[in-house]
Coordinates of C-alpha atoms and ligand atoms in Angstrom, one line a residue:
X1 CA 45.6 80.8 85.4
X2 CA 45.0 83.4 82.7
X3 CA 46.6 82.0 80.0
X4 CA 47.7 78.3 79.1
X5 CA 51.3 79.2 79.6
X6 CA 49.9 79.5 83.1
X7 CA 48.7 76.3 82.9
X8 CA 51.4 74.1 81.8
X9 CA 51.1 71.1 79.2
X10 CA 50.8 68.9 81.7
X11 CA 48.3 71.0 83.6
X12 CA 46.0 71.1 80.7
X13 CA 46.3 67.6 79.9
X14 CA 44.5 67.0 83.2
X15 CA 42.1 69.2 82.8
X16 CA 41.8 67.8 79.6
X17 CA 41.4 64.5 81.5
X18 CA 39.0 65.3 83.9
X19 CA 36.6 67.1 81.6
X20 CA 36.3 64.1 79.4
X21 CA 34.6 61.2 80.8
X22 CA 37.5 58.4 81.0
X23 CA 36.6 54.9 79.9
X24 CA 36.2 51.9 82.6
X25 CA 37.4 49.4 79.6
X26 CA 40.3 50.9 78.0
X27 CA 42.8 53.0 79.4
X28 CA 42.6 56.4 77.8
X29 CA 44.6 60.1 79.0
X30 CA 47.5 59.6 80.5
X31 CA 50.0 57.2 79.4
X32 CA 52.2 56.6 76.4
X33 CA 49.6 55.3 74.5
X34 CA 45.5 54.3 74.9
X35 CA 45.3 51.0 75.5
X36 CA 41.9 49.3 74.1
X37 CA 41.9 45.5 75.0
X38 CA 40.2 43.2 72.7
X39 CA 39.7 39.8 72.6
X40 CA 43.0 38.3 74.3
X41 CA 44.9 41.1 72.7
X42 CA 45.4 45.2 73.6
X43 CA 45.4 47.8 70.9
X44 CA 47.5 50.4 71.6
X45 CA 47.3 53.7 70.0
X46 CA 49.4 57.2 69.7
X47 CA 49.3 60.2 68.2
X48 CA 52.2 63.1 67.5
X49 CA 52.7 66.0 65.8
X50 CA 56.0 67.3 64.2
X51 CA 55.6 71.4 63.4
X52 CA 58.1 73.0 61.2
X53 CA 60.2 75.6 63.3
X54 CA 58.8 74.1 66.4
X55 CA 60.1 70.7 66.5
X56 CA 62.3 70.7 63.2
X57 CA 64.0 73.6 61.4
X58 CA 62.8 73.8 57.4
X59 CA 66.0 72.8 56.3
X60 CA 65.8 69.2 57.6
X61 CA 66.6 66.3 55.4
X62 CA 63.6 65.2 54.7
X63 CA 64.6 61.7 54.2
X64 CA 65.2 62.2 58.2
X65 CA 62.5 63.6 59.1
X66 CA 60.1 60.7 57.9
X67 CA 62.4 58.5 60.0
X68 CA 62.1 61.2 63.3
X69 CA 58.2 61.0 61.8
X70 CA 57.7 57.7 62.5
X71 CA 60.3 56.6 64.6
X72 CA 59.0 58.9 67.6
X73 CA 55.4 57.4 67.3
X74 CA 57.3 53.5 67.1
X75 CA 58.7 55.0 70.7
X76 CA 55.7 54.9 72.1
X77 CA 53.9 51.9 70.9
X78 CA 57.4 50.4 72.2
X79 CA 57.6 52.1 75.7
X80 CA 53.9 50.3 76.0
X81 CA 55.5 46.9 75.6
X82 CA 53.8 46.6 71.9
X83 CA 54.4 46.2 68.3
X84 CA 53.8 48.7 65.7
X85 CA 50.9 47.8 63.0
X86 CA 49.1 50.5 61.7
X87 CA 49.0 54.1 60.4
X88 CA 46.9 57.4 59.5
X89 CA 48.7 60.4 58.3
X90 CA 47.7 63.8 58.5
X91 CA 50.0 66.7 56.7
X92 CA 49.3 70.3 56.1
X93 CA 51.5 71.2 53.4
X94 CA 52.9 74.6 52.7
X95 CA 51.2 75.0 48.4
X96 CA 54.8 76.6 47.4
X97 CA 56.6 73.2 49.0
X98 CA 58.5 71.6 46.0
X99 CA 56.7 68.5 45.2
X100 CA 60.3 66.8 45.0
X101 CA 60.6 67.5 48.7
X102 CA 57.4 65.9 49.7
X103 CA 58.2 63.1 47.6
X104 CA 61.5 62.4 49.3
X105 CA 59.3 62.9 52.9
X106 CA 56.8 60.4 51.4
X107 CA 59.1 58.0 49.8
X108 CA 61.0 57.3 53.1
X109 CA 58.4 57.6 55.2
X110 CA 57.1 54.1 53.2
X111 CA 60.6 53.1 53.5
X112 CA 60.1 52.7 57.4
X113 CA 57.1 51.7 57.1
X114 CA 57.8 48.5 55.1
X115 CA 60.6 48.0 57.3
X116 CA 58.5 47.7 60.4
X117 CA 55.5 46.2 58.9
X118 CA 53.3 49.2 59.2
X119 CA 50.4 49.8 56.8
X120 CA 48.9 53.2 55.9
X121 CA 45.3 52.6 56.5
X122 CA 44.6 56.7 56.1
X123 CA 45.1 60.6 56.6
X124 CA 44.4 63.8 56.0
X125 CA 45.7 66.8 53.6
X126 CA 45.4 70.4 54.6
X127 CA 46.5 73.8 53.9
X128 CA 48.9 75.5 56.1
X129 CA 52.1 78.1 55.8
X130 CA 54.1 75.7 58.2
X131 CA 54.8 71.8 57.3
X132 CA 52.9 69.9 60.0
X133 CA 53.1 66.4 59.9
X134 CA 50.9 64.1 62.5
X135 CA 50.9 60.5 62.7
X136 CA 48.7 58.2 64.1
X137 CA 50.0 54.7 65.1
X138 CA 48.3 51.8 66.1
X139 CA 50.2 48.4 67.5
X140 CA 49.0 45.7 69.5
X141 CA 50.9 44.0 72.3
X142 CA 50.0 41.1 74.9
X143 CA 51.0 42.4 77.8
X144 CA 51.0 46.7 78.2
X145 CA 53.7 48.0 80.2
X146 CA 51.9 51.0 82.0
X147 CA 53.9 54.0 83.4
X148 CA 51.5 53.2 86.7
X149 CA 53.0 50.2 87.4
X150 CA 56.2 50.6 89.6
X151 CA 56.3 49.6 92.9
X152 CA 58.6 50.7 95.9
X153 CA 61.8 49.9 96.2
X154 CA 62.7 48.2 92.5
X155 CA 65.5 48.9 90.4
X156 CA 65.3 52.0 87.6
X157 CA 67.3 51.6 84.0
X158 CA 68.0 53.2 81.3
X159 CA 68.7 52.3 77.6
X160 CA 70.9 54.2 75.6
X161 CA 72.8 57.5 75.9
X162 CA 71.2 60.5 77.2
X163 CA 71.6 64.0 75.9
X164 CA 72.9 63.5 72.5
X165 CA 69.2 64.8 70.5
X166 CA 69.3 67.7 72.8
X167 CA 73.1 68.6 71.8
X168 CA 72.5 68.2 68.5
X169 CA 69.3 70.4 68.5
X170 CA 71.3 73.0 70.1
X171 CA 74.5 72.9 67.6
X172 CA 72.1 73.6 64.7
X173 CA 69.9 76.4 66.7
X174 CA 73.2 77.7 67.5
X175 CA 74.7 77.2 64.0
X176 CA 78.0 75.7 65.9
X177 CA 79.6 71.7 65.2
X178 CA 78.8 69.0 66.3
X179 CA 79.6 65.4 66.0
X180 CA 77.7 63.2 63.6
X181 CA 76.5 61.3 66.6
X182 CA 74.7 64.3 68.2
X183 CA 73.4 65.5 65.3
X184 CA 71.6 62.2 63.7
X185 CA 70.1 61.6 67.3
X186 CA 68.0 65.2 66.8
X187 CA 67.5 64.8 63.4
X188 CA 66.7 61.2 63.2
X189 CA 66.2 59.4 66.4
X190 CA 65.9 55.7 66.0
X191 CA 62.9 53.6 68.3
X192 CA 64.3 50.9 71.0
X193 CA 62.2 48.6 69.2
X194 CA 65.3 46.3 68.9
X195 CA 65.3 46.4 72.9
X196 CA 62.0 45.5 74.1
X197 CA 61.7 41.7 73.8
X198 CA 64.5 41.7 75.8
X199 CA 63.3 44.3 78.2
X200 CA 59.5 43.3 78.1
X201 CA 59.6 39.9 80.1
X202 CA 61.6 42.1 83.2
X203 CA 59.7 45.7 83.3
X204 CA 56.9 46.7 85.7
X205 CA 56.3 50.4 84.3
X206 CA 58.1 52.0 81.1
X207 CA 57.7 55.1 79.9
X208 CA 59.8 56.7 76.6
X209 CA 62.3 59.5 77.2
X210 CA 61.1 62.3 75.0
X211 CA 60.4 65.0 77.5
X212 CA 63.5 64.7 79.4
X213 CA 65.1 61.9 81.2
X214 CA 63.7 64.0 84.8
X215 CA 60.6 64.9 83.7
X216 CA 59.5 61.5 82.3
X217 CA 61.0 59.6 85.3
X218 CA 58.3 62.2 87.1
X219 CA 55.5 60.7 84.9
X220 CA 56.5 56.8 86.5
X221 CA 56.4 58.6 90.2
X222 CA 53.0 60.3 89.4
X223 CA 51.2 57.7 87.7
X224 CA 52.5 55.0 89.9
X225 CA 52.4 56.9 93.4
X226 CA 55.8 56.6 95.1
X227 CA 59.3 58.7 94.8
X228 CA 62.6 57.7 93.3
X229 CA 66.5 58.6 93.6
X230 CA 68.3 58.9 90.3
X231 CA 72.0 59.2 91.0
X232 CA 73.5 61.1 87.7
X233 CA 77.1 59.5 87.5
X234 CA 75.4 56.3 86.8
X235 CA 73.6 57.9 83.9
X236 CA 75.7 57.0 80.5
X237 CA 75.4 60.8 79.3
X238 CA 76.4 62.5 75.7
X239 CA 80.3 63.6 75.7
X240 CA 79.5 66.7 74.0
X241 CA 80.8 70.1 76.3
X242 CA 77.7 71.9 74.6
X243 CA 75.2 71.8 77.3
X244 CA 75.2 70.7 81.2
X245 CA 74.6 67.4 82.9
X246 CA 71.5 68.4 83.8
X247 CA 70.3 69.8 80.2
X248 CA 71.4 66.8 78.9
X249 CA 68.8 65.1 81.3
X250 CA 65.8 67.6 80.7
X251 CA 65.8 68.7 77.2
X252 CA 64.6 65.3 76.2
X253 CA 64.3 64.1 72.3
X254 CA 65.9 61.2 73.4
X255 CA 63.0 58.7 73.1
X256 CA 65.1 55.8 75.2
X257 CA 63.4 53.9 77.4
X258 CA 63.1 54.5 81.1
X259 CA 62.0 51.4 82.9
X260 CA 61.8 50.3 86.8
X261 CA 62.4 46.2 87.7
X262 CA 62.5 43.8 90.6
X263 CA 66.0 44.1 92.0
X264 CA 66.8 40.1 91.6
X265 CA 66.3 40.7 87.9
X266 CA 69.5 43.1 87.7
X267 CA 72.1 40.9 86.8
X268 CA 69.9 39.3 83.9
X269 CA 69.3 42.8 82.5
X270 CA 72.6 44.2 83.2
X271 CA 73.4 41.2 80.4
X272 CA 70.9 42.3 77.5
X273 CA 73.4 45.2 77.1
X274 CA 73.2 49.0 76.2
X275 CA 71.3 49.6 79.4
X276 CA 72.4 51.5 82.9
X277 CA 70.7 50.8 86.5
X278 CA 70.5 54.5 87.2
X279 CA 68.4 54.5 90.5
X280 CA 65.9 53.0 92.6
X281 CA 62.5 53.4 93.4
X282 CA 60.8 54.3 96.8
X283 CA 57.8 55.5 99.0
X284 CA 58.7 59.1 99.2
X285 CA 56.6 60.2 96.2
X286 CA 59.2 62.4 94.9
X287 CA 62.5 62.2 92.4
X288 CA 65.4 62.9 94.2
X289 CA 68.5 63.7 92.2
X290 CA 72.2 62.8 93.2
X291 CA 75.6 63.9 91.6
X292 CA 78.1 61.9 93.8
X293 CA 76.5 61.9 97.1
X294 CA 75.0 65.6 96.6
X295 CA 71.9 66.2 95.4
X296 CA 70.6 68.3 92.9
X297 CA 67.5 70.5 92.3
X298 CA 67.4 71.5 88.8
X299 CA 65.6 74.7 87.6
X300 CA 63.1 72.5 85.5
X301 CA 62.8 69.1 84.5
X302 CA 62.0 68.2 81.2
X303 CA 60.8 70.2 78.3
X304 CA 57.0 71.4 78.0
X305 CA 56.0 73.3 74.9
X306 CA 54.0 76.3 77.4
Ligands
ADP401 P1 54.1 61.3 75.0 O1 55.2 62.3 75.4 O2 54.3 59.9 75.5 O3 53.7 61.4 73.6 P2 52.2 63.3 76.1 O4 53.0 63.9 77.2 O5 52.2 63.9 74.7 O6 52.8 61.8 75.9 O7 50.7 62.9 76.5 C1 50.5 62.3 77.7 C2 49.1 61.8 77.7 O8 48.1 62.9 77.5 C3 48.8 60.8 76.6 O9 47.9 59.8 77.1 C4 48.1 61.6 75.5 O10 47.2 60.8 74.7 C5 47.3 62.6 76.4 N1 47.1 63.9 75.7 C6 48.0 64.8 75.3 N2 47.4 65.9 74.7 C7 46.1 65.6 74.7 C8 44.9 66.3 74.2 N3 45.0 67.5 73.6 N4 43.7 65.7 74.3 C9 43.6 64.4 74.9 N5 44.6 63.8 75.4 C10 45.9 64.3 75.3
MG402 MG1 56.0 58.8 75.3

């Protein structure tokens, strides 16, 4: 473990976590967001950061990249079970950006904002050669959907289409076309916050897809301590012939939202709509992945930035 390639994201998180003294009334590392109770209510809080090259080229719209700004921390407050409330942003601004630019990025950004009800309570402005834009959101909810929570043998869903962000992505890397679909889902991925009251009264663990559908169904397994078959035909994947099945379902960007549920709930959220029962949970503490009775190992599972 020489270097922190060696050491993964996820392995440094954890060292992260066990170096740091974790709170016995809050729930701090390791979930989609901290979850501070208080009073009858939890805050929930979440931060990410969006780096120019690294997660967005420096010819994105900026009008759609205060959306994707936004819209990726809303994913989180969201996969939690919560509402979106507050906000500090933190920029570091190349000085030869045109000011126009910024002031597109700035006036959408309080475009979303106003259309979720979330208030800019703060920030921070710093130099840099790179755009680097991280926000801070804080939401509240009543009742925090944890990716720890899943039992054996429930049900495992997805919302959305899977695939499409990580198309798109790959089109413009690759300077090649691609529908409108694929490309608006990289460059301006929208929240399921229009699912969740729907999904809330039914989920026992939820987690958003942003690392890849694999790796973050990994995260419910790990957190929550049992295993889980995801069978891939049942998976309503992006039509594009760009990448593979199984990119599609490990380059992540898709921030849908994975959940697991009592099985006599199925028929009552097959009816809320835009959502697939893609698997089931069980006690075998790993995923197991099946394309039409075979299963599949795939070289990796989601997308870590080491
Ligand atoms: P997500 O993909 O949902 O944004 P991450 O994989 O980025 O989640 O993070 C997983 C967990 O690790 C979260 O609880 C996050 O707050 C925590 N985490 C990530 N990086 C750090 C860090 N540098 N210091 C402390 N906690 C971190
Ligand atoms: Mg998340």
């Amino acid at each position: 473990m020489d270097t922190i390639k060696d050491l993964g994201e996820f392995g440094l998180i954890e060292k992260i976590k066990n170096l740091f003294e974790q709170p016995k009334d809050a729930l701090g590392i390791g979930d989609d967001c901290a979850v501070i109770p208080i009073y009858d209510k939890n805050i929930l809080v979440t931060v990410d950061t969006l780096i120019e090259n690294i997660h967005f080229f420096s010819n994105h719209p900026m009008d759609k990249l205060a959306y994707k700004a936004i819209n990726i921390n809303i994913s989180d407050i969201v996969a939690c079970g919560g509402i979106p409330r507050w906000a500090f942003l933190s920029l570091s601004l190349n000085p030869e950006m045109k000011t126009s630019s910024l002031e597109m990025f700035l006036y959408n950004l309080q475009i979303n904002f106003s259309k979720n009800n979330i208030f800019l309570l703060g920030g921070n402005t710093t130099k840099d050669d790179k755009l680097s834009i991280n926000i801070t959101l804080i939401g509240e909810t009543d009742k925090p959907i944890l990716r720890s929570s899943a039992k054996e043998n429930q049900d495992v869903y997805v919302t959305g289409k899977i695939g499409c962000a990580a198309c798109g992505f790959w089109a413009l890397k690759n300077n090649v076309t691609e529908s409108n679909e694929c490309l608006e889902r990289f460059l301006a991925p929208k929240a399921r916050i229009d699912l969740i009251d729907k999904i809330k009264p039914y989920a026992t663990a939820m987690i958003d897809v942003s690392d890849g559908l694999l790796q973050d169904a990994i995260h419910i397994c790990t957190s929550s301590n049992i295993g889980m078959n995801i069978f891939l035909e049942n998976i309503n994947l992006c039509k594009s012939n760009h990448l593979s099945d199984i990119d599609k379902i490990t380059l992540g960007e898709d921030y849908e939202l994975l959940f697991c549920a009592e099985k006599k709930y199925r028929n009552s959220i097959l009816k809320i709509g835009d959502i697939k029962l893609i698997g089931q949970t069980n006690n075998s503490k790993k995923l197991t992945i099946y394309d039409n009775d075979n299963i599949v190992v795939p070289k990796q599972y989601g997308f870590t930035h080491f």
